[in-house]
Short mmCIF file of C-alpha atoms in Angstrom, two decimals:
data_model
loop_
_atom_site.label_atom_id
_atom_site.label_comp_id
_atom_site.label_asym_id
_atom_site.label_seq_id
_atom_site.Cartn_x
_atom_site.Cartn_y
_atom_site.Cartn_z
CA UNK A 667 117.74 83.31 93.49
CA UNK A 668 116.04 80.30 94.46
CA UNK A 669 113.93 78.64 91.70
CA UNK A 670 113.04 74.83 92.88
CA UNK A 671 114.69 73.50 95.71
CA UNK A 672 113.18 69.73 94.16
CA UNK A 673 114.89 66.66 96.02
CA UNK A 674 116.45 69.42 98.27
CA UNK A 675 113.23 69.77 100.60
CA UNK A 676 113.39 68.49 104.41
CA UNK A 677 115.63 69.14 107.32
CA UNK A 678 119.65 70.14 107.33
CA UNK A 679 122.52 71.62 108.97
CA UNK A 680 125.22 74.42 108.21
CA UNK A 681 127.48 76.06 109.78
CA UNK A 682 127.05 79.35 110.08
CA UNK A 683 130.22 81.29 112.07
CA UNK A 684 131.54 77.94 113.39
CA UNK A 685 128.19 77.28 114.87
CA UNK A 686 126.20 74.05 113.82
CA UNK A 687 122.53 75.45 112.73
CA UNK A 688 119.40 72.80 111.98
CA UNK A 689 117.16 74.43 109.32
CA UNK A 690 113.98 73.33 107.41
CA UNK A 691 113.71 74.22 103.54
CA UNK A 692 110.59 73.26 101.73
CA UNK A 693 108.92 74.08 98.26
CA UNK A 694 109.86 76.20 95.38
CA UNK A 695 109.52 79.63 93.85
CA UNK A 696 111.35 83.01 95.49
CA UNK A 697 112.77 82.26 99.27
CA UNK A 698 111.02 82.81 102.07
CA UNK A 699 112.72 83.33 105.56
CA UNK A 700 111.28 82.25 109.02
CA UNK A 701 112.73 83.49 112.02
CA UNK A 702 111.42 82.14 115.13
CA UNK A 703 111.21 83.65 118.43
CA UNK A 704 112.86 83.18 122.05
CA UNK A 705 113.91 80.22 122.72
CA UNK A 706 111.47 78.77 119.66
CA UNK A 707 113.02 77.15 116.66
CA UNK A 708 111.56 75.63 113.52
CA UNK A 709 108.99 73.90 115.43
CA UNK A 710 107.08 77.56 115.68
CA UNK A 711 106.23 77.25 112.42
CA UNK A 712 104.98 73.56 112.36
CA UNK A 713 101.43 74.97 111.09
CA UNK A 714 102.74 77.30 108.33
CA UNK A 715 105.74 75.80 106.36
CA UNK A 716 103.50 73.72 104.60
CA UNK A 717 101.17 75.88 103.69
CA UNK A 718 103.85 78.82 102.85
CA UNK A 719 105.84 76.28 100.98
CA UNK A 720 102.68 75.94 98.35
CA UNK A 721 104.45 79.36 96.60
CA UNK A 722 107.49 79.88 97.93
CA UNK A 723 110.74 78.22 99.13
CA UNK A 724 110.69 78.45 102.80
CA UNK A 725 113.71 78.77 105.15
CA UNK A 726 113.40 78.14 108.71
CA UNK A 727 116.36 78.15 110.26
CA UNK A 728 117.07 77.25 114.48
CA UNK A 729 119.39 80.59 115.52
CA UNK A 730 122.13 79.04 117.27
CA UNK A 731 121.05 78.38 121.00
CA UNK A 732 117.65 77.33 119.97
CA UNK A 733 115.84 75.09 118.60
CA UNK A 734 117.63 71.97 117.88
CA UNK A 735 121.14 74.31 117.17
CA UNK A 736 122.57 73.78 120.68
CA UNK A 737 125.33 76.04 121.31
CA UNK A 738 127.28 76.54 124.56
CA UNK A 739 126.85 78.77 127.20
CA UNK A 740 129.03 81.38 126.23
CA UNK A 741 127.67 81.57 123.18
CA UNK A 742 126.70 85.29 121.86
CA UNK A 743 123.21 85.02 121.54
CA UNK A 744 122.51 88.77 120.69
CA UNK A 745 119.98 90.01 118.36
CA UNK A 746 122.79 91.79 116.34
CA UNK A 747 125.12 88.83 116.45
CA UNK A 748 122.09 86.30 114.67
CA UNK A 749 121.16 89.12 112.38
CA UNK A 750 124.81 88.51 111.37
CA UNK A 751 124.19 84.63 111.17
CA UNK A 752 121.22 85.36 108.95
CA UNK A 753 122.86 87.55 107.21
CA UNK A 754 125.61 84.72 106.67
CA UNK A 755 123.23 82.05 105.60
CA UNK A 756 121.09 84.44 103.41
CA UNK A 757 124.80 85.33 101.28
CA UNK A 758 125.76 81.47 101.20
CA UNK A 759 122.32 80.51 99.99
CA UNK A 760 122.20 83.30 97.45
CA UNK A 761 118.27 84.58 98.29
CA UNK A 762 117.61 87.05 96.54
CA UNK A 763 114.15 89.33 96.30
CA UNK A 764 114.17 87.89 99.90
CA UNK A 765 110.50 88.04 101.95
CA UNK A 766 110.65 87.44 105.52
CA UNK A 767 108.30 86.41 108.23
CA UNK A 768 109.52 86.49 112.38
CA UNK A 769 107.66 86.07 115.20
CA UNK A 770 108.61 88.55 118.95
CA UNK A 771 112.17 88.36 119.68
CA UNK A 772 112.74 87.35 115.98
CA UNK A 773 111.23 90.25 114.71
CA UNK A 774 113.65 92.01 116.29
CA UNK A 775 116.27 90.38 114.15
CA UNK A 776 114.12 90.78 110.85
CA UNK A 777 114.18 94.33 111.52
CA UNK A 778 118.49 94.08 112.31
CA UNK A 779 118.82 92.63 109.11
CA UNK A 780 116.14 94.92 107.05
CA UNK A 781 118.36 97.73 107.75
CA UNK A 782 121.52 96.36 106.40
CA UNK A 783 120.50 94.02 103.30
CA UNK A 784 118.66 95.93 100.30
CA UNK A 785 117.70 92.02 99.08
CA UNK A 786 115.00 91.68 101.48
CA UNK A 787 111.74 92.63 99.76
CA UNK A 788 108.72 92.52 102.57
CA UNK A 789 108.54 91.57 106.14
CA UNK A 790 105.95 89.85 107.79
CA UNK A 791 106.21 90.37 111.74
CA UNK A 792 103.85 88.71 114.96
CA UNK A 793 104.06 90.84 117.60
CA UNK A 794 108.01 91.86 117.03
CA UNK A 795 109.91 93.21 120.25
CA UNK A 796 110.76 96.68 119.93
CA UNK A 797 111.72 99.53 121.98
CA UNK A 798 108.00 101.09 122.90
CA UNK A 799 107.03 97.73 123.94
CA UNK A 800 107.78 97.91 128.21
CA UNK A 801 106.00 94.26 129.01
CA UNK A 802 108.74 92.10 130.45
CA UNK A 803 111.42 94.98 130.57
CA UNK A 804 111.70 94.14 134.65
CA UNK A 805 112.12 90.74 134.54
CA UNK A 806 114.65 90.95 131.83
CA UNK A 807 116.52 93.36 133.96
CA UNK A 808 116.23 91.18 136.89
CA UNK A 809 116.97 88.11 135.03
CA UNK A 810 120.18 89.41 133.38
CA UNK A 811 121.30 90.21 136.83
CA UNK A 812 124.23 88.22 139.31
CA UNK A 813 120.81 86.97 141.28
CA UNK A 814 119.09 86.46 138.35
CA UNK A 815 121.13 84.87 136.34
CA UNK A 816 121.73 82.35 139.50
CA UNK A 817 118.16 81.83 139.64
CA UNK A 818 118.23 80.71 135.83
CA UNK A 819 121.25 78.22 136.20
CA UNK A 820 119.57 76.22 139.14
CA UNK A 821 115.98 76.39 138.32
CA UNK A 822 115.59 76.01 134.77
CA UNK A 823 115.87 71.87 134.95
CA UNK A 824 112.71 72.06 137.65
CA UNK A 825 110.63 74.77 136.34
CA UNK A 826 109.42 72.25 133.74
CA UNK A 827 105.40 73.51 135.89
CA UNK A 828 106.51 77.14 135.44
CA UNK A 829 107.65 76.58 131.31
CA UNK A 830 103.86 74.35 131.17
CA UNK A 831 101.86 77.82 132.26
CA UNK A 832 104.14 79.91 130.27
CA UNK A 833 103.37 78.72 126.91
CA UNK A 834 99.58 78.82 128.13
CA UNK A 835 99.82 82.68 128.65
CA UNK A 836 101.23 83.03 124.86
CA UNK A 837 97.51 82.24 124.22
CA UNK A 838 94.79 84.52 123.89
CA UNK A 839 92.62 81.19 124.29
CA UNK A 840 94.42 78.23 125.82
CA UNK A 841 92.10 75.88 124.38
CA UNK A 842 93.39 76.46 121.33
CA UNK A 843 96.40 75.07 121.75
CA UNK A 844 97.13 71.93 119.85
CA UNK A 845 98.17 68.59 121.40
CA UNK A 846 102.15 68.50 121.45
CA UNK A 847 102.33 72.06 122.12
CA UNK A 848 103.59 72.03 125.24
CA UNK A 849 105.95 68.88 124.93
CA UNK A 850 107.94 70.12 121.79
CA UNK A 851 108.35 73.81 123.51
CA UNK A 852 109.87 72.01 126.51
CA UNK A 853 112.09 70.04 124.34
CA UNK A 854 113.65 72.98 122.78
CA UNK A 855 113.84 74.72 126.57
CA UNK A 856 115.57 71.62 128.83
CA UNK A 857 118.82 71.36 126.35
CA UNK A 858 122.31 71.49 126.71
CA UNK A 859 123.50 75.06 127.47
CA UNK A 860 119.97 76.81 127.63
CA UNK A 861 120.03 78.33 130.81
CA UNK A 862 123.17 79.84 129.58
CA UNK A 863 122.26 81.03 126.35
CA UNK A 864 119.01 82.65 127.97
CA UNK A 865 121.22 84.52 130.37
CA UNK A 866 123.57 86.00 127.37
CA UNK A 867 120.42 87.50 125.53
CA UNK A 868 118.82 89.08 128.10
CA UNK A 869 122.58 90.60 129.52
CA UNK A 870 122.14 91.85 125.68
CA UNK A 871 118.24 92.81 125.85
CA UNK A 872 119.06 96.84 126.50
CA UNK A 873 121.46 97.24 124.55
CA UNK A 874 120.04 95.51 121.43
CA UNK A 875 116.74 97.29 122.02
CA UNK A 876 118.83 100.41 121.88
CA UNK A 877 120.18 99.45 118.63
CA UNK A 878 117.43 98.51 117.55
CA UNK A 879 115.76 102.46 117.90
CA UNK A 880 118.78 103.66 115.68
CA UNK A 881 118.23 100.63 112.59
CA UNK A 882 114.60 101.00 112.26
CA UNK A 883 114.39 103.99 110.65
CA UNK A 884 116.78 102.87 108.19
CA UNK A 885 114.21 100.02 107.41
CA UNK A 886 112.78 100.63 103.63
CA UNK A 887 111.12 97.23 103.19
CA UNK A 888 107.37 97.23 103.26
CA UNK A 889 106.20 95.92 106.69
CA UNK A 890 103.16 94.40 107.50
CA UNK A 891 102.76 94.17 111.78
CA UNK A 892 100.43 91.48 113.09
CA UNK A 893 99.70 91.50 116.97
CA UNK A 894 96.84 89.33 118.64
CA UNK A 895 94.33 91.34 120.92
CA UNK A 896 95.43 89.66 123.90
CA UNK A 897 98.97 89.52 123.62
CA UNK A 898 100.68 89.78 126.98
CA UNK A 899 104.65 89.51 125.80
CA UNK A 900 104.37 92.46 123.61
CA UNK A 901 102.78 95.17 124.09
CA UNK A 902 99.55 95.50 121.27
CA UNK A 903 100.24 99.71 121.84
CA UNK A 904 103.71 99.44 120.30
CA UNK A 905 102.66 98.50 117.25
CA UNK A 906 100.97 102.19 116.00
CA UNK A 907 104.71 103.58 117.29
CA UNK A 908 106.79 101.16 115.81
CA UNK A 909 104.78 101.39 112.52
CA UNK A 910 105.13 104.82 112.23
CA UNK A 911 108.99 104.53 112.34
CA UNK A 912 108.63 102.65 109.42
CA UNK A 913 108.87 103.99 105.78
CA UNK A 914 105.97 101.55 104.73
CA UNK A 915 103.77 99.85 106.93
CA UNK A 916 100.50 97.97 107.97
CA UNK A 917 98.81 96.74 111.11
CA UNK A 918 96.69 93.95 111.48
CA UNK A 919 95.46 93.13 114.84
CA UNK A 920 93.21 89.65 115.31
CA UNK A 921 90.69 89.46 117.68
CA UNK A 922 91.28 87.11 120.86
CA UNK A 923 94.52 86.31 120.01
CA UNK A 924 97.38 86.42 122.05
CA UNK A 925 101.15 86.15 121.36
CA UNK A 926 101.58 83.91 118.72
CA UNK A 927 99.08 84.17 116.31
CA UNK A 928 101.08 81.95 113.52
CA UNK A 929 100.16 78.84 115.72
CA UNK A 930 96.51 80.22 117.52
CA UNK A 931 95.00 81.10 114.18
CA UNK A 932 97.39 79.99 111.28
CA UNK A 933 94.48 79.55 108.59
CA UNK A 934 94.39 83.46 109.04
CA UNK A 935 98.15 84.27 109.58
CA UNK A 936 99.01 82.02 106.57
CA UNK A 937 96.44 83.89 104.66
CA UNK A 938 97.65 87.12 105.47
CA UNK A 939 101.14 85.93 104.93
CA UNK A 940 100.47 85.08 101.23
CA UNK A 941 98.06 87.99 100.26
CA UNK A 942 100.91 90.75 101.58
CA UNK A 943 103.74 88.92 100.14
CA UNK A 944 102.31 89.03 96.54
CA UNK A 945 102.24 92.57 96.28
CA UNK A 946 103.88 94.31 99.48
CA UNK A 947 104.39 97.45 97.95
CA UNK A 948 100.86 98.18 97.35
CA UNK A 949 99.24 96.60 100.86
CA UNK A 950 100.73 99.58 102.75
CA UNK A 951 101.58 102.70 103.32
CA UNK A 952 103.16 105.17 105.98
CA UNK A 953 101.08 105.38 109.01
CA UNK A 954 99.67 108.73 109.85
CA UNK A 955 101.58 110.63 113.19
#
């Protein structure tokens, strides 16, 4: 297991699966795993490594596709085929006792790789796409489409307007939003080979969500679920369904908050991140039916 990372701290690369992936490591103690959302990277976590790092050694790697790990086009960016990236880097780095926190479409992942690796101690999940979520389902579907697909090829390098609102409705409060925000999403978005990496996840959206419904059960890790009030990308009524599919869970649900609660109110995420982590398996329990 990780004990002190020392000189080792700041930003790398590995290949993982003959892809190039950037990841962050920082501090020391037991490992710590961030997984980032859609078309997020490392940069998600810009107001919690830090503070995460003060008692444990934090990964947070950029899934191939995203974040500064460009891959091409025909890339599979699956949830099941980074849960076996993860999987890859969490064997090669050794992490053992292994907590990790995800955010939406990289809960998703955290949940993938729950079911398969008994090493993983605690998860820590904002607003993680699930089955019983149906927010976005049509677009996805219409997206992943001939049409769609077309659509995502020749507008993505002018919908730079669209992207700006976009990452305005994550928030439950816009105002919120810290300066930079919007300029280091777009910088992960207008890449080489993101229009076509967008298009092979959501051609794999169904069928992940569908094997997705058959892992969870097989989750044992205690989970703790935190959705803002306001969130608009995942359904906030998922999370009582998805917890109860869970052998040990707990919900958490902040006030005003919309999607992405690790960067709208991080003093309390980063709290509640720390507290749960210490002792998981006594935070939680199995939600009632």
């Amino acid at each position: 297991m990780v004990a002190n990372p020392g000189p080792e701290s700041g930003a790398f690369w590995a290949e993982i699966d003959g892809q190039r992936m950037h990841y962050q490591r920082a501090g020391s103690g037991p490992p710590l795993l961030l997984i980032h959302g859609l078309l997020g990277g490392s940069f998600c976590w810009r107001f919690n490594i830090n503070k995460l790092a003060a008692k444990r050694t934090v990964f947070a790697p950029d899934l191939p596709g995203m974040g500064l790990s460009d891959a091409s086009g025909s890339t599979d960016c699956s949830m099941r085929r980074q849960a076996d990236r993860l999987a890859n880097f969490i064997a090669r780095n050794d992490l053992r006792d292994l907590d990790i926190v995800a955010s939406s479409w990289g809960g998703a992942v955290a949940l993938l790789l729950a079911a398969r690796l008994r090493q993983i101690r605690s998860l820590v999940l904002a607003a993680p796409v699930n089955p019983w979520s149906e927010y976005g389902r049509g677009r996805i579907r219409f997206f992943s489409g001939v049409i769609g697909a077309l659509v995502v090829r020749c507008g993505l390098p002018f919908s730079r307007r669209v992207h700006s609102l976009g990452v305005q409705r994550m928030y439950g409060d816009p105002v919120r939003m810290s300066p930079g925000t919007l300029e280091g999403y777009s910088n992960l978005l207008f890449r080489p080979g993101r229009a076509g990496n967008l298009i092979n996840i959501m051609r794999n959206w169904e069928a992940d969500l569908e094997f997705l419904r058959e892992a969870i059960p097989r989750v044992n890790a205690p989970t703790l679920l935190v959705w803002g009030s306001l969130d608009g990308a995942v359904d906030p009524g998922s999370a009582q369904i998805l917890g109860r599919s869970l052998a040990s869970c707990r919900v958490e649900v902040l006030p005003g908050v919309g999607h992405l609660p690790f960067e709208e109110s991080p003093e309390v995420f980063n709290r509640l991140v720390l507290d749960f982590i210490e002792h998981p398996e006594t935070t939680c329990d199995k939600l009632s039916p």
